[in-house]
Every structure is written in C-alpha cells, then in structure tokens.
Coordinates of C-alpha atoms in Angstrom, one line a residue:
Y267 CA 0.0 0.0 0.1
T268 CA 0.8 3.5 -0.5
T269 CA 0.5 6.5 2.4
V270 CA -0.3 9.8 1.3
D271 CA -0.7 13.2 2.8
F272 CA -3.1 13.0 5.4
L273 CA -6.4 15.0 4.9
K274 CA -7.1 17.9 7.3
T275 CA -10.0 17.5 9.6
I276 CA -11.3 19.0 12.6
N277 CA -8.8 19.9 15.8
P278 CA -9.2 17.1 18.6
K279 CA -9.6 19.6 21.2
R280 CA -12.6 21.5 18.9
F281 CA -13.9 17.8 18.4
Q282 CA -14.2 17.2 22.3
Q283 CA -15.5 20.5 23.0
N284 CA -18.4 20.0 20.3
I285 CA -19.4 16.9 21.9
F286 CA -19.7 18.2 25.1
K287 CA -21.2 21.4 23.9
K288 CA -23.8 18.9 22.0
I289 CA -23.3 20.8 18.9
P290 CA -22.7 19.2 15.6
V291 CA -19.1 17.8 15.5
F292 CA -18.6 19.4 12.1
S293 CA -20.2 22.7 10.6
A294 CA -21.3 23.3 7.3
N295 CA -18.0 25.4 6.5
Q296 CA -15.8 22.6 8.1
L297 CA -17.7 20.0 5.9
Q298 CA -17.4 22.1 2.9
A299 CA -13.4 22.4 3.4
M300 CA -13.1 18.5 3.9
I301 CA -15.3 17.8 0.7
N302 CA -12.9 20.2 -1.1
E303 CA -10.0 18.4 -0.1
D304 CA -11.6 15.0 -0.6
L305 CA -12.3 15.8 -4.1
A306 CA -8.7 16.8 -4.8
M307 CA -7.3 13.9 -3.4
I308 CA -9.9 11.7 -5.4
D309 CA -8.8 13.4 -8.6
Q310 CA -5.3 12.8 -7.8
H311 CA -5.5 9.2 -7.2
R312 CA -8.5 7.9 -8.9
P313 CA -9.4 5.2 -6.5
D314 CA -11.6 2.4 -7.4
V315 CA -13.4 2.4 -4.0
I316 CA -13.3 4.6 -0.8
I317 CA -13.1 3.5 2.6
G318 CA -13.9 5.9 5.4
D319 CA -14.4 6.2 9.4
L320 CA -16.8 8.7 10.5
R321 CA -15.6 11.1 7.6
F322 CA -19.1 12.3 7.0
S323 CA -17.7 14.7 4.0
L324 CA -17.4 11.2 2.1
A325 CA -20.8 11.0 2.1
V326 CA -21.0 13.8 -0.3
S327 CA -17.6 13.8 -2.2
A328 CA -17.6 10.1 -3.1
R329 CA -21.1 10.3 -4.7
L330 CA -20.1 13.4 -6.6
K331 CA -17.5 11.3 -8.2
S332 CA -19.9 8.2 -8.5
I333 CA -17.2 6.2 -6.6
P334 CA -18.5 3.4 -4.1
Y335 CA -17.9 4.3 -0.7
I336 CA -17.9 1.9 2.3
T337 CA -18.1 3.0 5.6
I338 CA -16.6 1.6 8.8
T339 CA -18.7 2.1 11.8
N340 CA -20.2 0.3 14.9
A341 CA -23.4 -1.5 14.9
H342 CA -24.6 0.2 18.4
W343 CA -25.0 3.4 15.8
S344 CA -27.6 1.6 13.9
K345 CA -31.1 2.5 14.0
K346 CA -31.5 -1.3 14.0
R347 CA -29.7 -2.1 16.8
L348 CA -31.1 -4.8 18.8
I349 CA -30.2 -3.7 22.4
K350 CA -32.2 0.0 22.1
K351 CA -31.5 1.3 25.8
I352 CA -30.0 4.7 25.6
E353 CA -29.2 7.1 28.3
I354 CA -27.2 10.5 28.5
V355 CA -24.1 10.4 30.6
D356 CA -22.6 13.8 29.9
S357 CA -20.0 14.3 32.5
H358 CA -20.4 18.1 32.2
M359 CA -24.3 17.8 33.4
G360 CA -23.4 17.1 37.1
R361 CA -26.4 15.1 39.0
V362 CA -29.1 15.9 36.5
V363 CA -27.9 12.7 34.5
E364 CA -29.1 10.7 37.6
S365 CA -32.9 12.0 37.5
K366 CA -35.0 9.3 36.1
L367 CA -37.5 11.8 34.6
F368 CA -34.6 13.6 32.6
Q369 CA -33.7 10.1 31.5
S370 CA -37.0 9.3 30.7
C371 CA -37.5 12.6 28.7
F372 CA -34.0 11.9 26.8
S373 CA -35.2 8.3 26.0
L374 CA -38.4 9.8 24.4
F375 CA -36.9 12.7 22.6
H376 CA -33.3 11.5 21.7
G377 CA -34.1 11.0 18.1
Q378 CA -35.3 14.5 17.6
L379 CA -32.1 15.8 19.7
L380 CA -29.9 14.2 17.8
A381 CA -31.2 15.0 14.4
L382 CA -29.8 18.2 14.9
H383 CA -26.6 16.8 14.5
T384 CA -27.6 16.1 10.8
I385 CA -28.1 19.7 9.7
P386 CA -24.7 20.6 8.6
L387 CA -24.4 17.4 6.5
N388 CA -27.9 17.8 4.8
L389 CA -26.8 21.4 4.3
M390 CA -23.8 19.9 2.0
K391 CA -26.0 17.2 0.3
K392 CA -28.8 20.2 -0.6
K393 CA -25.9 22.5 -2.0
H394 CA -24.2 19.8 -4.1
H395 CA -27.5 18.2 -5.2
L396 CA -27.7 15.4 -3.6
R397 CA -31.2 15.7 -2.1
D398 CA -31.8 11.9 -2.5
Y399 CA -29.2 11.2 0.1
I400 CA -30.8 13.7 2.8
N401 CA -31.4 12.0 6.0
H402 CA -32.5 13.4 9.2
S403 CA -31.4 10.2 11.5
Y404 CA -27.9 10.7 13.3
F405 CA -28.0 7.2 13.7
D406 CA -28.3 6.7 9.8
I407 CA -25.6 9.2 8.8
N408 CA -23.2 7.3 11.0
C409 CA -23.8 4.5 9.2
E410 CA -24.2 5.7 5.9
G411 CA -22.4 4.3 2.5
D412 CA -22.9 2.2 -0.4
F413 CA -21.5 -0.6 2.1
T414 CA -21.6 -0.6 5.7
L415 CA -18.9 -2.5 7.7
Y416 CA -19.6 -3.2 11.5
A417 CA -16.2 -3.6 13.5
D418 CA -18.1 -5.7 15.8
H419 CA -19.2 -9.0 16.5
P420 CA -22.7 -9.8 15.7
D421 CA -23.5 -11.7 19.2
Y422 CA -22.0 -8.7 21.1
S423 CA -23.8 -6.1 19.2
P424 CA -26.6 -7.3 17.3
L425 CA -28.8 -5.9 14.5
E426 CA -32.6 -6.6 14.3
E427 CA -32.0 -7.2 10.4
M428 CA -29.1 -7.3 7.9
K429 CA -29.3 -5.8 4.6
D430 CA -27.2 -7.0 1.9
W431 CA -24.9 -4.3 1.9
E432 CA -24.1 -4.4 5.7
F433 CA -21.2 -6.8 7.0
Y434 CA -19.8 -7.5 10.3
I435 CA -16.1 -7.5 10.2
G436 CA -15.1 -7.9 13.8
P437 CA -13.3 -5.7 16.3
M438 CA -10.0 -4.3 15.5
E439 CA -7.7 -2.9 18.1
W440 CA -4.5 -0.8 18.3
F441 CA -2.1 -0.1 21.0
P442 CA 0.9 2.4 21.3
P443 CA 4.0 0.6 20.7
V444 CA 5.6 1.2 24.1
E445 CA 6.5 -1.4 26.8
L446 CA 5.2 -1.7 30.3
P447 CA 8.2 -2.0 32.6
S448 CA 8.8 -4.8 35.3
L449 CA 6.2 -3.9 38.2
P450 CA 7.0 -4.3 41.8
Q451 CA 5.8 -7.0 44.0
E452 CA 2.4 -5.4 44.9
F453 CA 1.4 -6.5 41.3
A454 CA 2.2 -10.0 41.4
N455 CA -1.7 -11.1 42.4
K456 CA -3.7 -10.7 39.2
R457 CA -6.8 -10.6 41.2
Q458 CA -6.1 -7.6 42.8
N459 CA -4.7 -5.5 39.9
V460 CA -7.0 -2.8 38.5
Y461 CA -6.4 -1.2 34.9
I462 CA -7.6 2.5 34.8
N463 CA -7.6 4.6 31.7
M464 CA -10.1 7.1 31.0
G465 CA -8.5 7.9 27.6
N466 CA -8.7 11.5 25.9
M467 CA -12.3 12.0 26.5
G468 CA -13.4 10.1 29.6
P469 CA -14.4 12.4 32.8
V470 CA -11.5 12.8 35.2
E471 CA -13.0 15.3 37.4
N472 CA -13.4 13.0 40.3
I473 CA -10.8 10.4 39.3
H474 CA -8.9 10.7 42.6
Y475 CA -12.0 9.7 44.3
L476 CA -11.8 6.4 42.4
I477 CA -8.2 5.9 43.1
D478 CA -8.6 6.2 46.7
A479 CA -11.5 3.8 46.9
C480 CA -9.1 1.2 44.9
L481 CA -6.5 1.8 47.5
E482 CA -8.6 1.2 50.5
L483 CA -9.6 -2.2 49.0
D484 CA -6.0 -2.9 48.6
L485 CA -6.0 -2.9 45.1
S486 CA -2.9 -2.4 43.0
I487 CA -3.4 0.2 39.9
I488 CA -2.0 0.4 36.9
L489 CA -3.1 4.1 35.7
G490 CA -2.9 5.7 32.2
T491 CA -3.5 9.3 32.5
C492 CA -2.9 10.6 28.9
G493 CA -1.4 13.7 30.4
R494 CA -4.8 15.0 31.9
F495 CA -4.3 14.9 35.5
A496 CA -1.5 14.4 37.9
L497 CA -1.2 12.0 40.8
T498 CA -1.7 13.6 44.3
P499 CA 1.6 13.8 46.6
H500 CA 0.0 10.7 48.7
E501 CA -0.7 8.8 45.5
K502 CA 2.8 9.5 44.3
K503 CA 4.2 7.9 47.5
T504 CA 2.2 4.6 47.3
S505 CA 3.7 1.7 45.8
C506 CA 0.5 0.2 44.6
I507 CA 0.4 2.6 41.8
Y508 CA 2.1 2.5 38.5
S509 CA 1.2 5.5 36.3
D510 CA 2.4 6.9 32.9
H511 CA 1.2 9.3 30.2
I512 CA 0.9 6.4 28.0
I513 CA 0.2 2.7 28.7
P514 CA 0.1 -0.3 26.4
G515 CA -3.3 -1.3 27.2
N516 CA -2.8 -5.0 25.8
K517 CA -0.2 -5.6 28.3
A518 CA -1.7 -3.9 31.1
L519 CA -5.0 -5.8 30.9
N520 CA -3.0 -9.1 30.6
L521 CA -2.1 -8.4 34.3
S522 CA -5.4 -7.1 35.5
A523 CA -8.6 -8.7 36.4
L524 CA -10.7 -5.3 36.3
S525 CA -10.6 -2.4 33.7
I526 CA -11.9 0.7 34.8
S527 CA -12.3 3.1 31.6
P528 CA -14.9 5.4 29.8
G529 CA -16.1 2.6 27.9
G530 CA -15.9 2.7 23.8
V531 CA -14.9 0.1 21.6
S532 CA -11.2 0.8 22.0
A533 CA -11.4 -0.2 25.6
V534 CA -14.3 -2.7 26.1
Y535 CA -13.2 -5.1 23.0
P536 CA -9.7 -5.5 23.9
A537 CA -10.8 -6.2 27.8
I538 CA -13.3 -9.0 26.6
K539 CA -10.7 -10.6 24.5
R540 CA -8.6 -10.9 27.5
G541 CA -11.3 -11.9 29.8
V542 CA -11.1 -8.9 32.0
Y543 CA -14.4 -7.5 33.5
T544 CA -15.2 -3.6 32.5
L545 CA -16.4 -0.9 34.5
A546 CA -17.2 1.8 32.4
I547 CA -17.9 5.5 33.6
P548 CA -19.1 7.0 30.0
G549 CA -18.7 10.9 29.5
H550 CA -20.7 10.8 26.3
V551 CA -23.4 8.7 24.6
D552 CA -21.1 6.7 22.0
A553 CA -19.2 5.4 25.0
Y554 CA -22.5 4.6 26.9
L555 CA -23.7 2.5 23.7
S556 CA -20.6 0.8 23.4
M557 CA -21.1 -0.9 26.7
Q558 CA -24.4 -2.4 26.4
G559 CA -23.5 -5.6 25.1
A560 CA -21.1 -6.1 27.8
V561 CA -23.9 -5.2 30.2
V562 CA -26.5 -7.6 28.6
N563 CA -23.8 -10.4 28.5
G564 CA -23.0 -10.1 32.2
I565 CA -19.2 -9.0 31.5
G566 CA -19.3 -5.2 32.4
E567 CA -21.4 -2.6 34.1
I568 CA -21.6 1.1 33.8
M569 CA -21.6 3.9 36.7
F570 CA -22.3 7.4 36.4
H571 CA -19.5 9.6 36.9
T572 CA -21.3 11.5 39.6
K573 CA -21.5 8.7 41.8
L574 CA -17.5 8.5 42.2
R575 CA -17.8 11.2 45.1
D576 CA -19.8 8.6 46.9
K577 CA -16.7 6.7 48.3
K578 CA -18.9 4.2 50.2
H579 CA -20.9 3.2 46.9
V580 CA -17.7 3.1 44.8
K581 CA -16.1 0.7 47.3
E582 CA -19.3 -1.3 47.3
V583 CA -19.4 -1.5 43.7
L584 CA -15.9 -2.5 43.4
S585 CA -16.2 -5.2 46.1
N586 CA -19.3 -6.6 44.4
I587 CA -17.3 -7.1 41.1
L588 CA -14.5 -8.6 42.9
A589 CA -16.6 -11.2 44.4
K590 CA -18.2 -11.8 41.2
L591 CA -14.8 -12.3 39.4
D592 CA -14.5 -15.7 41.7
N593 CA -17.5 -17.3 39.9
I594 CA -17.3 -15.8 36.5
D595 CA -15.1 -16.7 33.7
C596 CA -15.7 -13.6 31.2
K597 CA -14.5 -15.7 28.3
L598 CA -17.2 -18.7 28.8
T599 CA -19.8 -16.0 29.9
M600 CA -19.5 -14.3 26.7
Q601 CA -20.4 -17.9 25.0
F602 CA -18.6 -17.0 21.6
Q603 CA -15.1 -16.1 20.7
L604 CA -15.4 -12.2 20.0
F605 CA -12.3 -12.2 17.8
S606 CA -13.3 -15.1 15.9
I607 CA -14.2 -13.6 12.6
P608 CA -12.0 -10.8 11.4
Q609 CA -10.5 -13.3 8.9
N610 CA -13.7 -13.0 7.0
I611 CA -12.8 -9.6 6.1
D612 CA -11.2 -11.1 2.6
L613 CA -14.7 -12.7 2.1
V614 CA -16.1 -9.6 2.7
F615 CA -14.2 -7.5 0.2
E616 CA -14.6 -10.1 -2.2
K617 CA -18.4 -9.8 -2.1
I618 CA -18.2 -6.1 -2.3
F619 CA -15.7 -5.9 -5.3
Q620 CA -18.3 -8.6 -7.0
R621 CA -21.4 -6.2 -6.8
I622 CA -18.9 -3.0 -7.6

C-alpha cells in the first residue's frame, strides 16, 4: 500500500468541545473544506473504492465522483440495533443525569435531539444536489455508505436485520508501541490489579475518589493518565500505583482482573478479548452505547461519574465486582469467541468488489 498526505480534519480539542457542547461535530463550513480536500485527493489518485471512518464529508464527495463508498462504523450506531436502551451520561451535566425524569425524557426524544447533528451534512447534500441522500437520523448518517462494515461481533452488538450491503468484520484493536516495565511485588496477584485509563475524553473530574477507593480495598493500580491529570502527593508515595501518560493497554490488561475506562470499543473489546471485566464511567453517548453488549452479557457494568464522589458506593461496587470475578469466567460468559471473525474480511471485500 501507499501512504499519502493526511487529509485535514477538525482539531481534536475542538472535536471534544463540540461533543460536550452538544453541537454538531462538523460545521457546514468545515464539511465544505473537507469535501474540497476529498475531491482533490480523489482527482489525484483516482481510487476504485473509498473507505472512510467517521469522515462525514465522504457521503458527499464520493457520490459526486460516483465512486463506491464503504463506511466503517459500530453497530450500536444503527437504528436497527437490538439493544435499544439509551441514556445521556454527559460528564458536564452533573447530577441531572441521575434524574429518572430527565432520562425518561431523553429516551423519548433522543431521536429528535440527535437529528440536530444532521443539519450541516444535509446542507452540504442540498448544496451539491444530492437531495435524495438527505437524512435526518443521526444514527443513519453514522452508518451511511454504499456498503457498511461493522467493526463488531454480531452476538455482542446485534442488529434486528441485515441488508445485503451490511457486513460484520469483527473488532479492530490498536495499542501504542511502548513497553510496560517490570512492576513491583505489589502487582504479583492479578486478581488484585486494576487497570484504569479514562483516555482522551473520559471524565476525570472525580478520578482521585476512584483511586482512593481502590487503595482502601488494597487494590494495585495500573494507571494511564494521557497527560490529563497528575497524581496527588499521597498517591505518588504509594508503591501500589504505577502510572504513565501512555500505557500499552494490551499488556496492562494481561496483568489485570478489572478494567475501569470510559467505555468505547477501543477499551471494551480488548478487555473482553482478554477475559477482563469492565467497569465503564462514560462521558458521552458513544461510550455508553458501546457498553450495552457487555452489560447484557454480564461481563461489564456502567457507573455514572457523579457517583465517584460517594466513596462508600464506589467501594461497594468494586467489592461486588471482585466477588463476582471469583465465580465468573468472562471468556465463558460471552459464549462466543469475540475475535473469531476478522479473517472473514477477505470474503467480505470479495463480495463487495463483485457487486462493484
């Protein structure tokens, strides 16, 4: 393969800010700039097919050039997802997210609320005379393409039905190419090790309450900070915490019995693959949706970030999980091999190119 210049996209900080502000990730102007870059790249390289991952502009540019467009997404963003439950878990909204009335209202009207995020892309489709492709469902535009590939296992994130242009290709994982050093004796017992990493977007406002609760339960912590927070003087003194900005998650999970993360497939799937139970503290709806399969299959659970201030509650949740681990083998609980289907990707592309 050949690597070419990276296409410009939205600044990562702006991306996060837009998500937390509940405004569309890409504005109409940003989408137009991305479409212009797409078209220039297409003219230069003349591809037979285009594959995209959350680059909404390709829904316009690929069609303007009449090139088949394959999108890679996750099945929990499909309207046809079998697990329908959805809640708002915004870490910036405080305790209001715990209100049953608030959650009931969101469950009823989330389709209309999320539809606001389709406006910029629909404006671009209208501008470029692609009215037939205008769609007011945010779930649909996340899965939009001539072919849709779901980077999931069908038993973990099932759909009510599958069209002949939809395919599961299995989870994909990536870890930073760094090593995990030899850890002290405190990390010798895997059952007492917890891997905590809230990534770039997980809520960290109350992270020290979580660390304190783990230490009071005599747990050893492998902690990834992503440079977003620093240890307290007390935390720096304990030998039961190993922390770094970047942690190789695969190696940390191999040493741990419990993973605490914001959720998201990049955290949940690697944990499942290694038989590690997941406690997710999601900060946005994608992280929440990605955890539904784990909850249904009994290999993970969700906790609102506002609960972290209640140390008694956190310790109770952690204690219950640790007790549960003595009776649960996560790999057996799943009743399927989560990473057993990626080899089918050759067959998937063979079918796609036959149709093209």
